[in-house]
Coordinates of N, CA and C in Angstrom, one line a residue:
X13 N -13.7 16.9 -1.8 CA -13.3 17.8 -1.7 C -12.1 19.0 -0.3
X14 N -11.0 18.6 0.3 CA -10.4 19.1 1.6 C -10.7 20.6 1.3
X15 N -10.3 21.3 2.0 CA -10.6 22.3 1.7 C -8.7 22.8 1.5
X16 N -8.7 23.8 0.8 CA -7.2 24.3 0.5 C -6.7 25.6 1.5
X17 N -6.1 26.4 1.1 CA -5.0 27.4 2.6 C -5.0 27.2 3.6
X18 N -5.2 28.3 4.1 CA -4.7 28.0 5.4 C -6.0 27.3 6.5
X19 N -7.2 26.9 6.0 CA -8.3 27.0 6.5 C -7.5 24.7 6.3
X20 N -7.4 24.6 5.3 CA -7.0 23.4 5.1 C -5.7 23.1 5.4
X21 N -4.4 23.4 5.2 CA -3.6 23.3 6.7 C -3.4 23.1 8.4
X22 N -4.7 23.7 8.3 CA -5.4 23.9 9.7 C -6.7 22.7 9.9
X23 N -6.5 21.8 8.9 CA -6.5 20.7 9.5 C -5.8 19.1 9.3
X24 N -4.8 19.8 8.2 CA -3.4 19.2 8.4 C -2.7 18.6 10.3
X25 N -2.9 20.6 10.5 CA -1.9 20.1 11.4 C -2.7 19.9 12.4
X26 N -4.5 20.1 12.9 CA -5.2 20.1 13.9 C -5.1 17.8 13.5
X27 N -4.7 17.7 12.5 CA -4.2 15.7 12.9 C -3.1 15.6 13.5
X28 N -3.2 15.0 15.2 CA -2.3 14.8 16.1 C -0.6 13.7 15.5
X29 N -1.0 12.8 15.1 CA 0.2 11.9 13.7 C 1.1 12.7 13.5
X30 N 0.2 14.3 13.2 CA 1.1 15.6 11.9 C 2.2 16.4 12.5
X31 N 1.0 17.3 13.6 CA 2.0 18.4 13.7 C 3.6 17.6 14.4
X32 N 4.4 16.9 15.6 CA 5.4 17.1 15.4 C 6.9 16.6 14.6
X33 N 6.3 14.9 13.8 CA 6.9 15.3 12.2 C 7.2 16.3 11.9
X34 N 5.7 17.7 11.2 CA 6.1 18.3 10.2 C 7.4 19.6 11.4
X35 N 7.0 19.5 12.7 CA 7.2 20.7 13.6 C 8.9 20.2 13.0
X36 N 9.6 19.1 13.7 CA 10.7 18.5 13.7 C 11.5 18.9 12.4
X37 N 11.0 18.8 11.0 CA 11.6 18.4 9.6 C 11.2 20.1 9.5
X38 N 11.1 21.2 10.1 CA 10.5 22.5 9.7 C 12.0 23.0 10.7
X39 N 11.9 22.8 11.4 CA 14.0 22.5 12.7 C 14.6 21.7 11.9
X40 N 15.0 21.3 11.6 CA 15.8 20.1 10.4 C 16.3 20.3 9.4
X41 N 15.5 21.3 8.6 CA 15.4 22.1 7.9 C 16.3 23.1 7.8
X42 N 16.6 23.9 8.0 CA 17.3 25.1 8.8 C 18.4 25.4 8.8
X43 N 19.4 23.1 9.8 CA 20.4 24.1 8.4 C 20.8 23.9 6.9
X44 N 19.7 23.8 5.7 CA 19.6 23.8 4.4 C 20.2 25.2 4.6
X45 N 19.2 26.3 4.3 CA 19.5 27.6 4.7 C 20.5 28.3 5.4
X46 N 21.6 27.4 6.5 CA 22.3 27.8 7.7 C 24.3 27.7 7.2
X47 N 24.2 27.1 6.9 CA 25.2 25.4 6.4 C 26.2 26.4 5.4
X48 N 25.7 27.0 4.3 CA 26.1 27.3 3.0 C 26.1 28.1 3.3
X49 N 25.6 29.1 3.7 CA 26.0 30.7 4.2 C 27.0 30.4 5.3
X50 N 27.2 29.8 6.9 CA 27.5 30.0 8.0 C 29.0 29.7 7.0
X51 N 29.3 28.2 6.4 CA 30.9 27.9 5.9 C 31.3 29.4 5.3
X52 N 30.8 30.5 4.5 CA 31.3 31.4 3.5 C 31.6 32.9 4.5
X53 N 30.9 32.6 5.5 CA 30.7 34.1 6.6 C 31.8 33.6 7.6
X54 N 31.6 32.3 7.8 CA 33.2 32.2 8.9 C 34.1 32.1 8.0
X55 N 34.3 31.4 7.0 CA 36.2 31.2 5.8 C 36.5 32.8 5.8
X56 N 35.3 33.5 5.2 CA 35.5 34.9 5.3 C 36.4 35.8 6.0
X57 N 35.4 35.2 7.3 CA 36.5 36.9 8.9 C 37.5 35.9 9.1
X58 N 38.0 34.3 8.6 CA 38.9 34.2 9.5 C 40.1 34.3 8.6
X59 N 39.4 33.8 7.9 CA 41.3 33.7 5.9 C 40.9 35.2 5.4
X60 N 40.2 35.7 5.9 CA 39.9 37.3 4.2 C 39.7 36.9 3.6
X61 N 39.0 36.2 2.7 CA 39.3 35.6 1.4 C 38.0 35.0 1.0
X62 N 37.3 35.2 0.1 CA 36.1 35.0 -0.7 C 35.7 33.6 -2.0
X63 N 37.7 33.6 -1.9 CA 37.7 32.6 -2.9 C 37.5 31.0 -2.3
X64 N 38.1 30.8 -0.8 CA 38.3 29.9 -0.1 C 36.9 29.4 0.1
X65 N 36.4 30.9 1.1 CA 34.9 29.7 0.9 C 33.7 30.0 0.4
X66 N 34.3 30.2 -1.4 CA 34.1 30.2 -2.5 C 33.5 28.4 -2.4
X67 N 35.3 27.4 -3.6 CA 35.3 26.6 -3.4 C 35.0 25.5 -2.3
X68 N 34.6 26.4 -0.6 CA 33.9 25.1 0.2 C 32.3 25.4 0.0
X69 N 32.4 26.2 0.3 CA 31.1 26.5 -0.2 C 30.2 25.1 -0.9
X70 N 31.4 25.9 -2.3 CA 30.7 24.7 -3.5 C 31.4 23.4 -3.0
X71 N 31.9 23.2 -3.1 CA 32.2 22.0 -2.2 C 31.0 20.7 -2.1
X72 N 30.4 21.7 -0.8 CA 29.4 20.4 0.2 C 28.4 21.2 -0.6
X73 N 28.0 21.8 -1.4 CA 27.3 21.5 -2.1 C 26.5 21.1 -3.3
X74 N 28.1 20.4 -3.8 CA 28.4 19.3 -5.4 C 28.5 17.7 -3.2
X75 N 28.6 17.8 -3.0 CA 28.6 17.1 -2.3 C 26.4 16.0 -2.1
X76 N 26.5 17.2 -1.6 CA 25.3 17.3 -1.2 C 24.4 16.3 -2.4
X77 N 23.6 17.5 -4.0 CA 23.9 17.1 -4.6 C 23.3 15.4 -4.9
X78 N 24.8 15.0 -5.1 CA 25.2 13.2 -5.5 C 25.3 13.3 -4.6
X79 N 24.5 13.0 -2.8 CA 24.1 12.2 -2.6 C 23.2 11.9 -2.1
X80 N 22.7 12.5 -2.2 CA 20.6 12.5 -1.9 C 19.4 11.6 -2.7
X81 N 20.3 11.3 -4.0 CA 19.6 10.7 -5.0 C 19.6 9.1 -3.2
X82 N 21.0 8.7 -3.2 CA 21.5 7.5 -2.5 C 21.2 7.4 -1.2
X83 N 21.6 8.8 -0.8 CA 20.8 8.7 0.7 C 19.2 7.7 0.6
X84 N 18.5 8.5 0.1 CA 17.1 8.4 -0.4 C 16.6 6.9 -0.7
X85 N 17.1 6.4 -1.3 CA 17.5 5.1 -1.8 C 17.9 3.9 -0.1
X86 N 18.6 4.9 0.2 CA 18.9 3.8 1.2 C 18.1 4.0 2.6
X87 N 17.7 5.3 2.7 CA 16.8 5.7 4.0 C 15.2 4.6 3.6
X88 N 15.4 3.9 2.3 CA 13.9 2.8 1.3 C 14.5 1.9 2.0
X89 N 15.6 1.3 1.8 CA 15.6 0.1 2.3 C 16.5 -0.3 3.2
X90 N 17.0 0.6 4.4 CA 17.5 1.2 5.8 C 16.3 1.0 6.4
X91 N 15.3 1.6 6.8 CA 14.5 2.4 7.4 C 14.8 3.8 7.3
X92 N 14.0 4.7 7.9 CA 14.2 6.5 8.3 C 15.0 6.2 9.7
X93 N 14.9 5.6 10.7 CA 15.7 5.3 12.0 C 16.5 5.7 12.0
X94 N 17.0 4.9 10.7 CA 18.8 4.4 11.1 C 19.1 5.6 9.7
X95 N 19.4 6.0 9.1 CA 19.8 6.9 8.2 C 19.6 8.6 8.8
X96 N 18.6 8.7 9.4 CA 18.1 9.4 9.7 C 18.7 9.6 11.3
X97 N 19.1 9.3 11.7 CA 20.0 9.3 12.9 C 21.8 9.6 13.2
X98 N 22.1 8.0 11.9 CA 23.2 8.0 11.1 C 23.8 9.7 10.8
X99 N 23.3 9.6 9.9 CA 23.1 11.2 8.6 C 23.1 12.3 9.6
X100 N 22.7 12.2 10.6 CA 22.3 13.8 11.0 C 23.5 13.8 12.2
X101 N 23.3 12.9 12.8 CA 25.3 13.1 14.0 C 25.9 12.8 12.6
X102 N 26.8 11.9 11.7 CA 28.2 12.0 11.3 C 28.9 13.8 10.1
X103 N 27.3 14.2 9.9 CA 27.1 15.4 9.4 C 27.2 16.5 9.8
X104 N 27.1 16.8 11.3 CA 26.7 17.3 12.1 C 27.7 17.4 12.3
X105 N 28.6 16.4 13.1 CA 30.3 16.3 13.5 C 31.2 16.5 12.5
X106 N 30.1 16.6 11.8 CA 32.0 17.3 10.3 C 31.5 18.7 9.4
X107 N 30.2 19.2 10.3 CA 30.5 20.6 10.1 C 30.7 21.8 11.8
X108 N 30.6 20.9 12.0 CA 31.3 21.1 14.1 C 33.1 21.4 13.3
X109 N 33.2 19.8 13.0 CA 34.9 19.8 12.8 C 35.5 20.9 11.5
X110 N 34.5 20.9 10.3 CA 34.9 22.4 10.4 C 35.4 24.1 10.3
X111 N 33.9 23.8 11.0 CA 34.3 25.4 12.2 C 35.6 25.4 13.1
X112 N 35.6 24.2 13.6 CA 36.3 24.5 14.0 C 38.2 24.2 13.8
X113 N 37.6 23.8 12.8 CA 39.3 24.2 12.2 C 39.7 25.9 11.6
X114 N 37.7 26.0 11.5 CA 37.9 26.4 10.2 C 38.8 27.7 11.0
X115 N 38.4 28.0 12.3 CA 38.9 28.8 12.6 C 40.8 27.9 13.9
X116 N 41.0 27.2 14.0 CA 41.9 26.7 14.9 C 43.5 26.7 13.7
X117 N 43.1 27.8 11.7 CA 43.7 27.2 10.6 C 44.1 26.3 9.7
X118 N 43.3 25.5 10.4 CA 43.4 24.4 9.2 C 43.6 24.7 8.2
X119 N 44.2 24.1 7.4 CA 44.5 24.1 5.7 C 43.0 23.7 4.8
X120 N 43.2 24.4 3.9 CA 42.3 25.4 2.3 C 42.0 23.5 2.6
X121 N 42.8 22.1 2.3 CA 41.7 21.0 1.7 C 41.3 20.2 2.8
X122 N 42.2 20.6 4.3 CA 40.8 21.1 5.3 C 39.8 20.8 5.4
X123 N 39.8 22.1 4.6 CA 38.6 23.1 5.6 C 36.9 22.3 3.9
X124 N 38.2 22.2 2.9 CA 37.5 21.7 1.6 C 37.1 20.1 2.1
X125 N 37.7 18.8 2.4 CA 37.0 17.6 2.8 C 36.5 17.8 3.6
X126 N 36.1 18.3 5.2 CA 35.6 18.1 6.1 C 33.9 18.7 5.3
X127 N 33.8 20.0 4.5 CA 31.8 20.1 3.3 C 32.8 19.0 3.3
X128 N 33.2 18.2 2.2 CA 32.3 17.1 1.4 C 31.8 15.9 2.3
X129 N 32.5 15.8 4.0 CA 32.0 15.2 3.8 C 30.4 15.5 4.9
X130 N 30.6 16.7 5.0 CA 28.8 17.2 5.5 C 28.4 16.8 4.7
X131 N 28.8 17.3 3.5 CA 27.9 17.6 2.0 C 27.6 16.3 1.6
X132 N 27.7 15.1 1.1 CA 28.1 13.2 1.9 C 26.9 13.3 2.2
X133 N 26.6 13.1 3.6 CA 26.1 13.0 4.6 C 25.3 13.4 5.3
X134 N 25.1 14.5 4.1 CA 23.3 15.4 4.9 C 22.3 15.1 4.7
X135 N 21.7 14.9 5.9 CA 20.1 13.5 6.1 C 19.1 14.6 4.9
X136 N 18.9 13.9 3.9 CA 17.4 14.1 3.4 C 15.9 13.6 3.3
X137 N 16.1 15.2 3.9 CA 14.7 15.5 4.8 C 13.6 14.9 4.5
X138 N 13.4 16.0 3.6 CA 12.4 15.9 2.4 C 12.5 14.5 1.6
X139 N 13.3 13.6 1.1 CA 12.4 12.5 1.1 C 11.5 11.5 2.1
X140 N 12.5 11.5 3.3 CA 11.7 11.0 4.5 C 10.3 11.7 4.9
X141 N 10.2 12.8 4.3 CA 8.5 14.2 4.6 C 7.8 13.7 3.5
X142 N 8.5 12.7 2.9 CA 7.1 12.8 2.2 C 7.2 11.1 2.0
X143 N 7.3 10.6 3.0 CA 7.6 8.6 2.6 C 6.4 8.7 4.2
X144 N 7.3 10.4 5.5 CA 5.9 10.2 6.3 C 4.4 10.5 5.8
X145 N 4.6 11.7 5.0 CA 2.7 12.0 4.6 C 1.9 11.0 4.4
X146 N 2.6 9.9 3.5 CA 2.6 8.9 3.0 C 1.4 7.8 4.3
X147 N 2.7 8.0 5.5 CA 1.4 7.4 6.1 C 0.8 8.1 7.4
X148 N 1.2 8.9 7.8 CA 0.0 10.1 8.1 C -1.3 10.6 8.0
X149 N -1.6 10.5 6.7 CA -2.8 10.6 5.8 C -2.3 8.9 4.0
X150 N -3.2 8.4 4.9 CA -3.7 7.7 4.2 C -4.5 7.9 3.2
X151 N -6.2 8.9 3.6 CA -6.1 9.2 1.5 C -5.7 10.5 1.2
X152 N -5.6 10.6 0.0 CA -5.6 11.7 -0.9 C -5.3 13.1 -1.5
X153 N -6.8 12.9 -0.2 CA -6.8 14.4 -0.6 C -6.0 15.3 1.3
X154 N -6.1 15.1 1.7 CA -5.0 15.6 2.8 C -4.4 14.8 2.4
X155 N -3.6 14.4 2.1 CA -1.8 13.9 2.2 C -1.3 15.4 0.8
X156 N -2.2 15.3 -0.1 CA -2.2 16.7 -1.1 C -2.0 17.9 -0.3
X157 N -2.5 18.0 1.1 CA -2.7 19.2 1.9 C -1.5 18.7 2.3
X158 N -0.9 18.0 3.2 CA 0.2 17.5 3.4 C 1.8 17.6 3.5
X159 N 1.6 17.1 1.0 CA 3.4 17.5 0.5 C 2.4 19.6 0.3
X160 N 1.5 20.5 0.5 CA 0.8 21.4 0.1 C 2.2 22.3 1.5
X161 N 1.8 21.9 2.4 CA 2.5 22.8 3.5 C 4.0 23.1 3.5
X162 N 3.7 21.2 3.4 CA 5.4 20.6 3.6 C 6.4 21.5 2.7
X163 N 6.3 21.5 1.5 CA 6.4 21.8 0.2 C 6.6 23.4 0.3
X164 N 5.9 24.1 1.6 CA 5.6 26.0 1.5 C 6.3 25.8 3.3
X165 N 6.8 25.7 3.6 CA 7.4 25.5 4.7 C 9.0 25.0 4.0
X166 N 9.7 25.4 3.4 CA 10.2 24.7 2.7 C 11.1 26.2 2.6
X167 N 10.4 26.3 2.0 CA 10.3 28.3 1.5 C 10.8 29.2 2.9
X168 N 10.3 28.8 4.2 CA 10.6 29.3 5.1 C 12.0 28.5 5.4
X169 N 13.1 28.3 4.6 CA 14.1 27.6 5.9 C 15.2 29.3 4.9
X170 N 14.3 29.4 4.1 CA 15.2 30.1 3.4 C 14.9 31.9 3.7
X171 N 14.3 31.8 4.6 CA 14.2 33.4 5.5 C 14.4 33.5 7.1
X172 N 14.0 32.2 7.1 CA 14.5 32.1 8.7 C 16.0 31.6 8.9
X173 N 16.7 30.2 8.5 CA 18.2 29.8 8.0 C 19.1 30.8 7.8
X174 N 18.9 31.8 7.0 CA 20.6 33.3 6.9 C 20.1 34.3 8.0
X175 N 18.7 33.9 8.3 CA 18.1 35.8 9.9 C 18.7 34.7 10.4
X176 N 18.5 33.7 11.3 CA 18.9 33.5 12.3 C 20.2 33.8 12.8
X177 N 20.9 32.8 11.1 CA 22.8 32.9 11.7 C 22.6 34.0 11.7
X178 N 22.9 35.8 11.0 CA 22.5 36.2 10.5 C 22.8 36.4 12.6
X179 N 21.6 36.8 12.9 CA 22.2 37.4 13.9 C 23.4 36.5 15.5
X180 N 22.9 35.2 14.7 CA 24.6 34.4 16.1 C 25.6 35.3 15.5
X181 N 25.7 35.2 14.9 CA 27.2 35.8 14.0 C 27.1 37.2 14.4
X182 N 26.1 38.4 14.6 CA 26.6 39.2 14.8 C 26.8 39.7 16.6
X183 N 26.5 38.2 16.8 CA 26.6 38.7 18.7 C 27.1 37.8 19.4
X184 N 28.1 37.6 18.8 CA 29.0 35.6 19.1 C 30.3 35.5 18.1
X185 N 31.0 35.1 18.8 CA 32.3 34.6 17.9 C 32.4 33.6 16.8
X186 N 33.6 33.7 16.2 CA 32.8 33.4 14.4 C 32.4 32.5 13.9
X187 N 32.8 30.9 15.1 CA 32.4 29.7 15.0 C 31.3 29.8 15.6
X188 N 30.4 30.2 16.4 CA 29.2 29.8 17.0 C 28.0 29.5 15.5
X189 N 28.1 30.2 14.9 CA 26.8 29.9 14.3 C 27.1 28.4 13.0
X190 N 27.7 28.9 12.8 CA 28.8 26.4 12.1 C 28.3 25.7 13.1
X191 N 28.5 26.3 14.5 CA 27.8 24.7 15.3 C 27.1 24.7 15.7
X192 N 26.2 26.3 15.9 CA 24.6 26.3 16.8 C 24.2 25.4 14.8
X193 N 25.1 25.4 13.7 CA 24.1 24.1 12.9 C 23.9 23.6 13.2
X194 N 25.6 22.6 13.5 CA 25.4 22.0 13.4 C 24.8 20.3 14.9
X195 N 24.7 21.5 16.1 CA 23.8 20.8 16.6 C 22.2 21.2 17.2
X196 N 22.0 21.7 15.4 CA 20.5 21.7 15.2 C 20.4 20.1 14.4
X197 N 21.2 20.6 14.2 CA 21.2 18.7 12.3 C 21.3 17.6 13.6
X198 N 21.9 17.9 14.5 CA 22.2 16.4 15.0 C 21.1 16.5 16.6
X199 N 20.5 17.3 16.7 CA 19.1 16.8 17.9 C 18.0 16.7 17.4
X200 N 17.9 17.6 16.2 CA 16.8 17.6 15.9 C 16.0 16.4 15.1
X201 N 17.3 16.1 13.9 CA 17.1 14.6 13.5 C 17.4 13.4 14.2
X202 N 18.5 13.3 15.7 CA 18.3 12.0 16.9 C 16.9 11.3 16.3
X203 N 15.7 12.7 17.8 CA 14.5 12.8 16.8 C 13.4 12.1 16.4
X204 N 14.2 12.8 15.0 CA 13.1 12.3 14.1 C 13.0 10.9 14.0
X205 N 14.6 9.9 14.1 CA 15.1 9.0 13.7 C 14.0 7.7 14.6
X206 N 13.8 8.9 16.0 CA 13.4 7.7 16.8 C 11.9 8.2 17.4
X207 N 11.5 8.6 17.1 CA 10.1 8.5 16.7 C 9.3 8.1 15.2
X208 N 10.8 8.0 14.1 CA 9.8 7.8 13.6 C 8.9 6.4 13.1

């Protein structure tokens, strides 16, 4: 019977092949907690309207929900490296474009289209990590601990992501938080894909 709690998580992270993908996934998931909030903050700042900010963010969220199962299946067929790198680069480019377009005064329909593009290509990190745990830990007990650790880390993104975004928003121009979010997504997911 494997240990549970902190000791069990320590055993999981004490296994060399588990550390790098786990830490990369934690960082790669930060955009989940940052992108939607960042869109609202940026668009409200540059447009002075929560209504269009809400529509853009809703378009992003809906597109993300619709594409998640499709990207998960695609990852099963094409493999993690290709899908993580492609989605990481395309989604981050769309998100960065949204940030720059909002500051440049682009039309609402352009912002909505870029939000949809960001969501449709938002990287499937959770399915990728579930598959990675199966490879890293062939034995079921330690794999369960890996899943539990991974689920616990997801909670961090909803605390740390908005906190990082808020700090960036307080001390930088309005487009910077979303540009940082896009950069995190591109760099870390490219690294995850190369290492898969």
